[in-house]
């Protein structure tokens, strides 16, 4: 492909065209295309004639889970082979054929029912069939969960040799439904080395323009974009997409200027749209790209970018059971409560990355790593370093972490490199190489650099990029090998300046066996930063080390306008005896919370600790925090303890549980929480109510009303509806979920039978939107005393008003507010 020389044109919507050719609501699009091969082939030809360089196969929903909705789950290969063959025959040599891969319609654990392997397998069988049939490339589209995108990219890279275009879909907020921003998505996707990354569907081209422009600043990867022809509107009885071919052509030029290399269309776009876009783009070279590589790690909704212009970062070291009996016992017993608490406290102290080590002798380390990673990312959302020399444990951690992790670590020995490097490639991880081989740690800096060069060479042979490789030059103790201390700094400087790789260092080993270790550690940290250190591994509760990080940020010009330093030390005063600020902030046992500490240069002015709080208030605070943090494992014991202490069940509900879930909702509104955190809070609330329900008197529960909810007839999409159902139930509503593809008569009958207060209707397809009006008219005809709330990605307030709905909700959180308003209850 000549993506550096010219813009490539992708085709437009497939569903829109199939509907125009007679496909009925509820009919399987993939089977319609196979059963009407000439119709499907003609659609492909229309797009080629309109100027498309790449046509996409009619396989968007041809994975085992989507096909199973039509009883076709065992015909994945057959369906994909047939669809690719039809596209291949139409394209000939005039266009490339991309096998279209859409989402499974399922969600990953712990929110959903599938694990990484389930999704990986589903995508792999679809992609392998596409490659077998002769597809030229893979186009992954309309992914709203970066975890699902990881599984798709891993399957494409591991099971096929086809180039990949990877598209996420974004909401008005600029994030995906699951809370991922474009740069975080870029960091995660780019690690799998696709041909192009970008965005599709979403709203119109105007909404995706800033997404592409933002991505362009951080990547040298090609960019692809396929916007909708705007959001659909109801005109009479017809559903119409508002953006004309001329309007899309105008935006196509803007998208090209923003950095897009591949431009096409999604919902509502037709050959006329593609022709208009092609006519203005044909012959144009892509906009000039500076191209850059970035060293970065990411979680689901956060990214940490390293480099000379970025803030200094570090890895929190405390999730390591070595010489820590309580933590080791927690891991051994499989509770992970201490592990999660350590994660929360380090995050609260500003750790941008957490090291996770499960090295307890005699345990099933892979299983422990899987559980720890799952529990940690439920509680907090920051990148992790998976610390193990056990390849199985590393792989379990990588599978279950939704983001781009760092593997800590591999030595320079070939047998170890051959075990670890393929895992980094398969799962899009970065890898830390130790300047250590079968002969131990070399004394001289140049010999350590030689091992680093070997790791670098082997990593390249395994298909890793420079920005996937980090090196630890290893610290020796000053007390035993004082002459070796500066060799590490020399080696680090060479790795950074000559090899230009990422650098990591476990700083605190330098002071082992010496008094006043924090003084040695902090001095060494400052020297390492000056030499080019990217990520020290340290204790974020060590105030002196944190002081060095903030000060070094200023001196190395990494703290823009000294903002962070000024904000933190605004109230800095001369040295005084005070409670340790980190311990006071995080309430960490064992760190002498009320002891006095001094800093040679002074401390922030911290007020003395308050008197011991009321125990009842502390119990309710702990319960509220458990809901807020989605602590499903801990909520049961907290409720049991509160009941044993004589707390009243209704008080627990009203003063702890309900305030917790309401604050979670408020945090979601303020974009501090995203859908995964909100759903985990709701799941924790559900478990809490199940535990406390037997102790509540009959009639004391918060029955907010009865809601019958369904996806309308002909529509098999139900992720959004399922999320709304869970959230409503955990806010006290009695929810009767009728599922998907539900006829209007069934919805009305059940609403009448249950004496429903509200009917909730969902639709994700423009062809099924009119079914909502049928239900609304049925409510009036039957004289039912209930109100109708509608929602779905293709809906808006205007459409809801036009069909006579009582209310419209944009997402799960708004559905709760709307339902309460309809019931006359306000937050």
PDB file of C-alpha atoms in Angstrom, residues 441-543:
ATOM      1  CA  UNK A 441      25.992  -8.683  36.946  1.00  0.00           C
ATOM      2  CA  UNK A 442      29.105  -7.329  35.189  1.00  0.00           C
ATOM      3  CA  UNK A 443      31.265  -4.922  37.112  1.00  0.00           C
ATOM      4  CA  UNK A 444      31.995  -2.521  34.255  1.00  0.00           C
ATOM      5  CA  UNK A 445      29.386  -0.223  32.721  1.00  0.00           C
ATOM      6  CA  UNK A 446      30.355  -1.189  29.173  1.00  0.00           C
ATOM      7  CA  UNK A 447      29.743  -4.871  29.916  1.00  0.00           C
ATOM      8  CA  UNK A 448      26.285  -4.120  31.236  1.00  0.00           C
ATOM      9  CA  UNK A 449      25.588  -2.078  28.122  1.00  0.00           C
ATOM     10  CA  UNK A 450      26.703  -5.070  26.040  1.00  0.00           C
ATOM     11  CA  UNK A 451      23.969  -7.161  27.696  1.00  0.00           C
ATOM     12  CA  UNK A 452      21.500  -4.343  27.044  1.00  0.00           C
ATOM     13  CA  UNK A 453      22.497  -4.390  23.362  1.00  0.00           C
ATOM     14  CA  UNK A 454      21.931  -8.135  23.245  1.00  0.00           C
ATOM     15  CA  UNK A 455      18.464  -7.774  24.802  1.00  0.00           C
ATOM     16  CA  UNK A 456      17.710  -5.021  22.288  1.00  0.00           C
ATOM     17  CA  UNK A 457      18.816  -7.177  19.354  1.00  0.00           C
ATOM     18  CA  UNK A 458      16.802 -10.204  20.485  1.00  0.00           C
ATOM     19  CA  UNK A 459      13.729  -8.038  21.116  1.00  0.00           C
ATOM     20  CA  UNK A 460      13.928  -6.707  17.564  1.00  0.00           C
ATOM     21  CA  UNK A 461      14.208 -10.275  16.267  1.00  0.00           C
ATOM     22  CA  UNK A 462      10.982 -11.068  18.096  1.00  0.00           C
ATOM     23  CA  UNK A 463       9.245  -8.163  16.379  1.00  0.00           C
ATOM     24  CA  UNK A 464       9.288  -5.602  19.178  1.00  0.00           C
ATOM     25  CA  UNK A 465       9.724  -1.879  18.616  1.00  0.00           C
ATOM     26  CA  UNK A 466      12.302   0.328  20.331  1.00  0.00           C
ATOM     27  CA  UNK A 467       9.557   1.831  22.482  1.00  0.00           C
ATOM     28  CA  UNK A 468       8.656  -1.629  23.772  1.00  0.00           C
ATOM     29  CA  UNK A 469      12.070  -2.104  25.389  1.00  0.00           C
ATOM     30  CA  UNK A 470      13.192  -0.905  28.826  1.00  0.00           C
ATOM     31  CA  UNK A 471      16.534  -1.636  30.472  1.00  0.00           C
ATOM     32  CA  UNK A 472      17.496  -1.924  34.159  1.00  0.00           C
ATOM     33  CA  UNK A 473      21.264  -1.481  34.558  1.00  0.00           C
ATOM     34  CA  UNK A 474      20.965  -2.874  38.110  1.00  0.00           C
ATOM     35  CA  UNK A 475      22.125  -1.237  41.316  1.00  0.00           C
ATOM     36  CA  UNK A 476      24.774  -2.743  43.592  1.00  0.00           C
ATOM     37  CA  UNK A 477      25.005  -1.886  47.275  1.00  0.00           C
ATOM     38  CA  UNK A 478      27.316   0.948  48.269  1.00  0.00           C
ATOM     39  CA  UNK A 479      28.114  -0.805  51.552  1.00  0.00           C
ATOM     40  CA  UNK A 480      29.572  -3.871  49.815  1.00  0.00           C
ATOM     41  CA  UNK A 481      30.647  -2.675  46.369  1.00  0.00           C
ATOM     42  CA  UNK A 482      31.050   1.075  46.594  1.00  0.00           C
ATOM     43  CA  UNK A 483      33.173   1.268  43.450  1.00  0.00           C
ATOM     44  CA  UNK A 484      30.312  -0.250  41.425  1.00  0.00           C
ATOM     45  CA  UNK A 485      27.708   2.366  42.299  1.00  0.00           C
ATOM     46  CA  UNK A 486      28.673   4.825  39.585  1.00  0.00           C
ATOM     47  CA  UNK A 487      29.039   2.078  36.984  1.00  0.00           C
ATOM     48  CA  UNK A 488      25.267   1.779  37.058  1.00  0.00           C
ATOM     49  CA  UNK A 489      24.871   5.504  36.397  1.00  0.00           C
ATOM     50  CA  UNK A 490      27.361   5.339  33.515  1.00  0.00           C
ATOM     51  CA  UNK A 491      25.588   2.352  31.960  1.00  0.00           C
ATOM     52  CA  UNK A 492      22.199   4.009  32.381  1.00  0.00           C
ATOM     53  CA  UNK A 493      23.406   7.135  30.600  1.00  0.00           C
ATOM     54  CA  UNK A 494      24.706   5.070  27.663  1.00  0.00           C
ATOM     55  CA  UNK A 495      21.487   3.084  27.336  1.00  0.00           C
ATOM     56  CA  UNK A 496      19.458   6.289  27.299  1.00  0.00           C
ATOM     57  CA  UNK A 497      21.656   8.380  25.020  1.00  0.00           C
ATOM     58  CA  UNK A 498      23.089   5.792  22.599  1.00  0.00           C
ATOM     59  CA  UNK A 499      20.493   3.012  22.491  1.00  0.00           C
ATOM     60  CA  UNK A 500      17.642   5.449  23.205  1.00  0.00           C
ATOM     61  CA  UNK A 501      15.641   2.871  25.122  1.00  0.00           C
ATOM     62  CA  UNK A 502      13.473   3.240  28.200  1.00  0.00           C
ATOM     63  CA  UNK A 503      15.239   3.000  31.551  1.00  0.00           C
ATOM     64  CA  UNK A 504      14.140   1.554  34.903  1.00  0.00           C
ATOM     65  CA  UNK A 505      16.061   1.303  38.181  1.00  0.00           C
ATOM     66  CA  UNK A 506      15.356  -0.211  41.602  1.00  0.00           C
ATOM     67  CA  UNK A 507      17.020   2.620  43.478  1.00  0.00           C
ATOM     68  CA  UNK A 508      16.785   1.563  47.128  1.00  0.00           C
ATOM     69  CA  UNK A 509      19.172  -1.396  46.827  1.00  0.00           C
ATOM     70  CA  UNK A 510      22.071   1.079  46.796  1.00  0.00           C
ATOM     71  CA  UNK A 511      21.663   1.791  50.531  1.00  0.00           C
ATOM     72  CA  UNK A 512      21.247  -1.760  51.798  1.00  0.00           C
ATOM     73  CA  UNK A 513      23.213  -2.252  55.022  1.00  0.00           C
ATOM     74  CA  UNK A 514      23.751   1.466  55.649  1.00  0.00           C
ATOM     75  CA  UNK A 515      22.188   3.780  58.258  1.00  0.00           C
ATOM     76  CA  UNK A 516      19.942   6.662  57.192  1.00  0.00           C
ATOM     77  CA  UNK A 517      19.113   4.803  53.984  1.00  0.00           C
ATOM     78  CA  UNK A 518      16.680   7.447  52.785  1.00  0.00           C
ATOM     79  CA  UNK A 519      19.505   9.983  52.472  1.00  0.00           C
ATOM     80  CA  UNK A 520      21.568   7.683  50.224  1.00  0.00           C
ATOM     81  CA  UNK A 521      18.500   6.659  48.236  1.00  0.00           C
ATOM     82  CA  UNK A 522      17.379  10.202  47.529  1.00  0.00           C
ATOM     83  CA  UNK A 523      20.852  11.369  46.488  1.00  0.00           C
ATOM     84  CA  UNK A 524      21.216   8.403  44.147  1.00  0.00           C
ATOM     85  CA  UNK A 525      17.762   9.001  42.678  1.00  0.00           C
ATOM     86  CA  UNK A 526      18.701  12.578  41.814  1.00  0.00           C
ATOM     87  CA  UNK A 527      21.873  11.379  40.078  1.00  0.00           C
ATOM     88  CA  UNK A 528      19.951   8.737  38.134  1.00  0.00           C
ATOM     89  CA  UNK A 529      17.354  11.217  36.925  1.00  0.00           C
ATOM     90  CA  UNK A 530      20.125  13.483  35.637  1.00  0.00           C
ATOM     91  CA  UNK A 531      21.616  10.506  33.765  1.00  0.00           C
ATOM     92  CA  UNK A 532      18.334   9.758  31.972  1.00  0.00           C
ATOM     93  CA  UNK A 533      16.299   7.509  34.256  1.00  0.00           C
ATOM     94  CA  UNK A 534      12.648   7.174  33.165  1.00  0.00           C
ATOM     95  CA  UNK A 535      11.082   4.975  35.844  1.00  0.00           C
ATOM     96  CA  UNK A 536      12.591   4.449  39.288  1.00  0.00           C
ATOM     97  CA  UNK A 537      11.020   1.687  41.365  1.00  0.00           C
ATOM     98  CA  UNK A 538      10.438   3.082  44.841  1.00  0.00           C
ATOM     99  CA  UNK A 539       8.223   3.414  47.889  1.00  0.00           C
ATOM    100  CA  UNK A 540       5.741   6.254  47.322  1.00  0.00           C
ATOM    101  CA  UNK A 541       5.336   6.627  51.102  1.00  0.00           C
ATOM    102  CA  UNK A 542       8.965   7.741  51.379  1.00  0.00           C
ATOM    103  CA  UNK A 543       8.577  11.482  51.691  1.00  0.00           C
TER     104      UNK A 543
END
